[in-house]
PDB file of C-alpha atoms in Angstrom:
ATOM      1  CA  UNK F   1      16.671   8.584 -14.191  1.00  0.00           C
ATOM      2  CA  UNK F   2      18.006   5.823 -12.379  1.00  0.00           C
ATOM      3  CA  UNK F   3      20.292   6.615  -9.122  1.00  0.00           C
ATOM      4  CA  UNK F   4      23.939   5.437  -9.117  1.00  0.00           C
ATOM      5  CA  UNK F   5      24.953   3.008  -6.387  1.00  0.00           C
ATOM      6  CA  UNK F   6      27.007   5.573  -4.711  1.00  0.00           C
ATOM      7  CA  UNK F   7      23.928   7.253  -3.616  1.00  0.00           C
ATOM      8  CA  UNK F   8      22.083   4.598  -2.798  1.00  0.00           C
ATOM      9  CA  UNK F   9      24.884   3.470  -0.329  1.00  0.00           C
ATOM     10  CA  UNK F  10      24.991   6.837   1.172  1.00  0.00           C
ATOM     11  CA  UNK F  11      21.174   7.071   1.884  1.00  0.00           C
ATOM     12  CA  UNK F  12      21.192   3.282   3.206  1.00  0.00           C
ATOM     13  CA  UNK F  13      24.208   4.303   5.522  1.00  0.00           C
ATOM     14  CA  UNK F  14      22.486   7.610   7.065  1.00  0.00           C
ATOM     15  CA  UNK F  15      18.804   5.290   7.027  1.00  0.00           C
ATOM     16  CA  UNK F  16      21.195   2.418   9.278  1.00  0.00           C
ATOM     17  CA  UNK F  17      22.533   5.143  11.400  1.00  0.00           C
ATOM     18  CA  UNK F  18      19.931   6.557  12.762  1.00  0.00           C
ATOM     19  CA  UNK F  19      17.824   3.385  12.925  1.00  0.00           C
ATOM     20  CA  UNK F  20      20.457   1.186  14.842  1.00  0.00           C
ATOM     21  CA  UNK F  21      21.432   4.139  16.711  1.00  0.00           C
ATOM     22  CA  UNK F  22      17.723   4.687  18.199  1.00  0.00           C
ATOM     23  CA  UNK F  23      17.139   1.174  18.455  1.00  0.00           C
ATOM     24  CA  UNK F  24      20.026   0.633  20.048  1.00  0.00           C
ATOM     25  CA  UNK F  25      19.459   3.407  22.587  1.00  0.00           C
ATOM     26  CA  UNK F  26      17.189   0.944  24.466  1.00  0.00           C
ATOM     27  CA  UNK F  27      19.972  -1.047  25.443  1.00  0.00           C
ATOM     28  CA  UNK F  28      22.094   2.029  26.307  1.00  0.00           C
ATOM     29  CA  UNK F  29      24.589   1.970  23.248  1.00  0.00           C
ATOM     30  CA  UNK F  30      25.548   3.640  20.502  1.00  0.00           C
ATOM     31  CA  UNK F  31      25.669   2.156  16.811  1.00  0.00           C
ATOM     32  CA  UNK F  32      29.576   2.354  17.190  1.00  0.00           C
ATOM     33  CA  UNK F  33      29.612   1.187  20.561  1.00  0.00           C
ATOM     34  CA  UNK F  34      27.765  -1.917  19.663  1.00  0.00           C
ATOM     35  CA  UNK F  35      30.151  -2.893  16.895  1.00  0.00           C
ATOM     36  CA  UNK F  36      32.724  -2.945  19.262  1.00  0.00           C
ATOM     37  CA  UNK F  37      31.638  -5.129  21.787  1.00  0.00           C
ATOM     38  CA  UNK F  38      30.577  -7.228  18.703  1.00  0.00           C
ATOM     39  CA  UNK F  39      34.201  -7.189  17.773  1.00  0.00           C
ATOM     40  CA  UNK F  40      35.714  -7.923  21.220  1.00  0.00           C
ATOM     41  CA  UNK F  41      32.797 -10.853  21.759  1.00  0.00           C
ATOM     42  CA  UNK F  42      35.179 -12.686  19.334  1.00  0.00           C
ATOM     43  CA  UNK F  43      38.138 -12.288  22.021  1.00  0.00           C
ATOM     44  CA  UNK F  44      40.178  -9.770  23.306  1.00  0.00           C
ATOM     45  CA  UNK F  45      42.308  -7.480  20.609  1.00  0.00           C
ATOM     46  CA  UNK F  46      45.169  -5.454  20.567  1.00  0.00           C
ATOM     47  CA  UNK F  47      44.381  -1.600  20.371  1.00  0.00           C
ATOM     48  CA  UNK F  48      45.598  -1.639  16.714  1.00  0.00           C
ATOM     49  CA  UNK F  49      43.978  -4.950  15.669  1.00  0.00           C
ATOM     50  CA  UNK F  50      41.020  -2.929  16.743  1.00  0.00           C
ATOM     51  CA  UNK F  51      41.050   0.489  15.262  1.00  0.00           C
ATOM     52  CA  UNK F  52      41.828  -2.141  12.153  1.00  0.00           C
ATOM     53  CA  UNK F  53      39.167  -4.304  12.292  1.00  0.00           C
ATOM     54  CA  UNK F  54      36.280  -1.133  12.950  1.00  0.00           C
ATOM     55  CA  UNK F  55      38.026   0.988  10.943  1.00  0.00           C
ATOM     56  CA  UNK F  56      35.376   1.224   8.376  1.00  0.00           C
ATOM     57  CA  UNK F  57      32.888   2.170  11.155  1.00  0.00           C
ATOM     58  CA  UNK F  58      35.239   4.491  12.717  1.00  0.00           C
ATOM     59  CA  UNK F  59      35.891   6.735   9.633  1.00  0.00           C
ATOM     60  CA  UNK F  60      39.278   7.347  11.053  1.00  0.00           C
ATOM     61  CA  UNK F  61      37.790   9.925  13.159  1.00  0.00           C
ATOM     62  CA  UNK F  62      39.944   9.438  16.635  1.00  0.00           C
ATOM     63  CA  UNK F  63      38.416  11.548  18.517  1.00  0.00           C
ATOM     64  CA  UNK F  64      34.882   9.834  18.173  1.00  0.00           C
ATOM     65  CA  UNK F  65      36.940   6.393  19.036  1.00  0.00           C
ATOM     66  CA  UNK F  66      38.393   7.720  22.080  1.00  0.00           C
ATOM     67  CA  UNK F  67      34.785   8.630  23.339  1.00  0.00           C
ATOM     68  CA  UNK F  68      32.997   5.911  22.385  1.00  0.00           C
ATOM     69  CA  UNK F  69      36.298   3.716  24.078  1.00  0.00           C
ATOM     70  CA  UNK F  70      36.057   5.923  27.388  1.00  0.00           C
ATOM     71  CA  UNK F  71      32.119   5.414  27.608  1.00  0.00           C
ATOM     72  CA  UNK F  72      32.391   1.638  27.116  1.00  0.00           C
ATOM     73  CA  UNK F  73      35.277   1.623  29.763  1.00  0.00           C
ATOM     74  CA  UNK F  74      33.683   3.834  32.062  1.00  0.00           C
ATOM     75  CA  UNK F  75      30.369   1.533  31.991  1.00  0.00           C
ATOM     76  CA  UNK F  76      32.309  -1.757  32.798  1.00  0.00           C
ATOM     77  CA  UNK F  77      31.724  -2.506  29.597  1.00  0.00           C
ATOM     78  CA  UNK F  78      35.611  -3.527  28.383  1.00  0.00           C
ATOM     79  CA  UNK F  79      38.841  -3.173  29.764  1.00  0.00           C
ATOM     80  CA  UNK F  80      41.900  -3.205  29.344  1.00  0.00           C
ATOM     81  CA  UNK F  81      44.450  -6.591  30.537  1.00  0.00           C
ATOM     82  CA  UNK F  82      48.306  -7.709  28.886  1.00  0.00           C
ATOM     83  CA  UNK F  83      47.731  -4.728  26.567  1.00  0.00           C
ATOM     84  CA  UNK F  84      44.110  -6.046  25.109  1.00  0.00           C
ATOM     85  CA  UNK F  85      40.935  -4.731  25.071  1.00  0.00           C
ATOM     86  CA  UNK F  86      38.209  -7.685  26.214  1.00  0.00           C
ATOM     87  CA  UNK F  87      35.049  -7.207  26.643  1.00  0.00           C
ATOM     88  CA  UNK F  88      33.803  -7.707  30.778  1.00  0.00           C
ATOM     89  CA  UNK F  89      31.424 -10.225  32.242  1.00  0.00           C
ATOM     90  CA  UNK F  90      29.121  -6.831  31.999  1.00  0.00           C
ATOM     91  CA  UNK F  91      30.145  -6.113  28.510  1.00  0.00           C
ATOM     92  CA  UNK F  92      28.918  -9.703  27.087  1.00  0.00           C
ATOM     93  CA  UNK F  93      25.749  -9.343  29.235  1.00  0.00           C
ATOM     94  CA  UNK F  94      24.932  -6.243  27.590  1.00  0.00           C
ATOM     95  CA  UNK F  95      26.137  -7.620  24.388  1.00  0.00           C
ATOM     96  CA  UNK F  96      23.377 -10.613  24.364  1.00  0.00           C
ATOM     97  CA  UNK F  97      20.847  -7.795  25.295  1.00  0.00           C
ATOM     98  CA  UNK F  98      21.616  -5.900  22.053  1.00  0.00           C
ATOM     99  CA  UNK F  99      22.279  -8.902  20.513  1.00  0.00           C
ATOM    100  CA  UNK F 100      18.269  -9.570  20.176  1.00  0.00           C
ATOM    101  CA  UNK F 101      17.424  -6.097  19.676  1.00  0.00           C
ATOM    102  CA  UNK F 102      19.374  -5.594  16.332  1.00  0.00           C
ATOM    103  CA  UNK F 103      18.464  -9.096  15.139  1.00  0.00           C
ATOM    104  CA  UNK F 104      14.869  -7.924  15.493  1.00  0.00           C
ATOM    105  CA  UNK F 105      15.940  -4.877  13.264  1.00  0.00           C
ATOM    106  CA  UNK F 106      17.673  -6.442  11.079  1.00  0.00           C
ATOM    107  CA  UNK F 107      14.485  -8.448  10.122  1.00  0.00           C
ATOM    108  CA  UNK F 108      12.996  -5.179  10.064  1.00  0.00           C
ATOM    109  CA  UNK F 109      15.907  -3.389   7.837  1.00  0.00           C
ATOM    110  CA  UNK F 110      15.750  -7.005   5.270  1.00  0.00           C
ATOM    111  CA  UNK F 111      11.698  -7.498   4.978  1.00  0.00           C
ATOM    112  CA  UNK F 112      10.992  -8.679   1.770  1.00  0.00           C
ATOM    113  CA  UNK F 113      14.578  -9.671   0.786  1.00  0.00           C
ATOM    114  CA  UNK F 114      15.155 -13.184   0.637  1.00  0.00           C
ATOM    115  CA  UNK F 115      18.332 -15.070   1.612  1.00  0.00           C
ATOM    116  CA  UNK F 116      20.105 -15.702  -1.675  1.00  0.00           C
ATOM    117  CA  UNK F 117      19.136 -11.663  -2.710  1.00  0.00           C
ATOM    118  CA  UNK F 118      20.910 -10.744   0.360  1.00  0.00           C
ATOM    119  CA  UNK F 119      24.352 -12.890  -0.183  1.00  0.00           C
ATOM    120  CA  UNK F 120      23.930 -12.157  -3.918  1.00  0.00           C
ATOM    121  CA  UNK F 121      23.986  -7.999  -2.793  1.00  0.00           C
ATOM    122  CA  UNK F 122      26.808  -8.878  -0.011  1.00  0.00           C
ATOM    123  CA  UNK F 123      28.912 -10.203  -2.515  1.00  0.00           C
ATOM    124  CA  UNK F 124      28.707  -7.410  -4.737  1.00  0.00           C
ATOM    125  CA  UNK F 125      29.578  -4.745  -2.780  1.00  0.00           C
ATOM    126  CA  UNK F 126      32.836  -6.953  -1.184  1.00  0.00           C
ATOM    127  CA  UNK F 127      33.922  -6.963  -4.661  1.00  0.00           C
ATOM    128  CA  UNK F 128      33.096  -3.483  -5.397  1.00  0.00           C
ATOM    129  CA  UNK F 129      34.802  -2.906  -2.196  1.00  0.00           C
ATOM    130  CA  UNK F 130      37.702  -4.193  -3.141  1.00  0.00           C
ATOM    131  CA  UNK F 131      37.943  -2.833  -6.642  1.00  0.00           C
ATOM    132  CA  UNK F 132      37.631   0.654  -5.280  1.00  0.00           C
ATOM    133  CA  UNK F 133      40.530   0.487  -2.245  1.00  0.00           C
ATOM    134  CA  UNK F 134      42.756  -1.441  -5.295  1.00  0.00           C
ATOM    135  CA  UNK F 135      42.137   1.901  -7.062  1.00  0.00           C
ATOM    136  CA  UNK F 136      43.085   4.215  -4.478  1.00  0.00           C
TER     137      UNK F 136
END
């Protein structure tokens, strides 16, 4: 019997975690901590603009925000200036180290799956995506 997609997602998701989270560890981040310097590297945001924008990485779990916030802060990593949260001259060094580390996984994570296979799976779930939250 073939597997829904839901499970698939699920088992792709907990696969991700713990791959991005141990590959990341050589750089000295977490998987969440990554996606926020990520974020920031696009310019400083408003605390709400960013709880918004990683939301989905989040899981609306504060607590986990507020540590993974305090680490970044308390490394240099970001800061805080006019009520925005930018990444430092620290925090986009150490985001161009990770940077090459999860494009090498990423490679890793799509062997075998060309380009248009890819976008053609991207665009599926975005729609999916956004059939589901419609629904809620």
């Amino acid at each position: 019997m073939k597997k829904p997609i839901g499970y698939w997602l699920k088992r792709l998701d907990a696969a991700l975690e713990v791959h991005l989270d141990r590959t990341l560890a050589v750089a000295g981040l977490s998987r969440r901590q990554w996606q926020t310097l990520n974020t920031l590297a696009d310019g400083p945001l408003r605390p709400d603009a960013l709880d918004e924008r990683l939301r989905p990485f989040w899981g609306g779990d504060v607590q986990l925000r507020e540590r993974e916030l305090a680490a970044l802060i308390r490394h240099g990593l970001v800061g805080m200036l006019d009520g925005n949260i930018l990444l430092s001259e620290d925090g986009h060094r150490k985001r161009q180290e990770a940077l090459r580390i999860v494009e090498e996984a990423r490679r890793d994570l799509t062997a075998g799956i060309g380009h248009d296979e890819y976008a053609i799976a991207l665009g599926v779930l975005e729609r999916m995506c956004a059939n589901a939250e419609r629904l809620v």
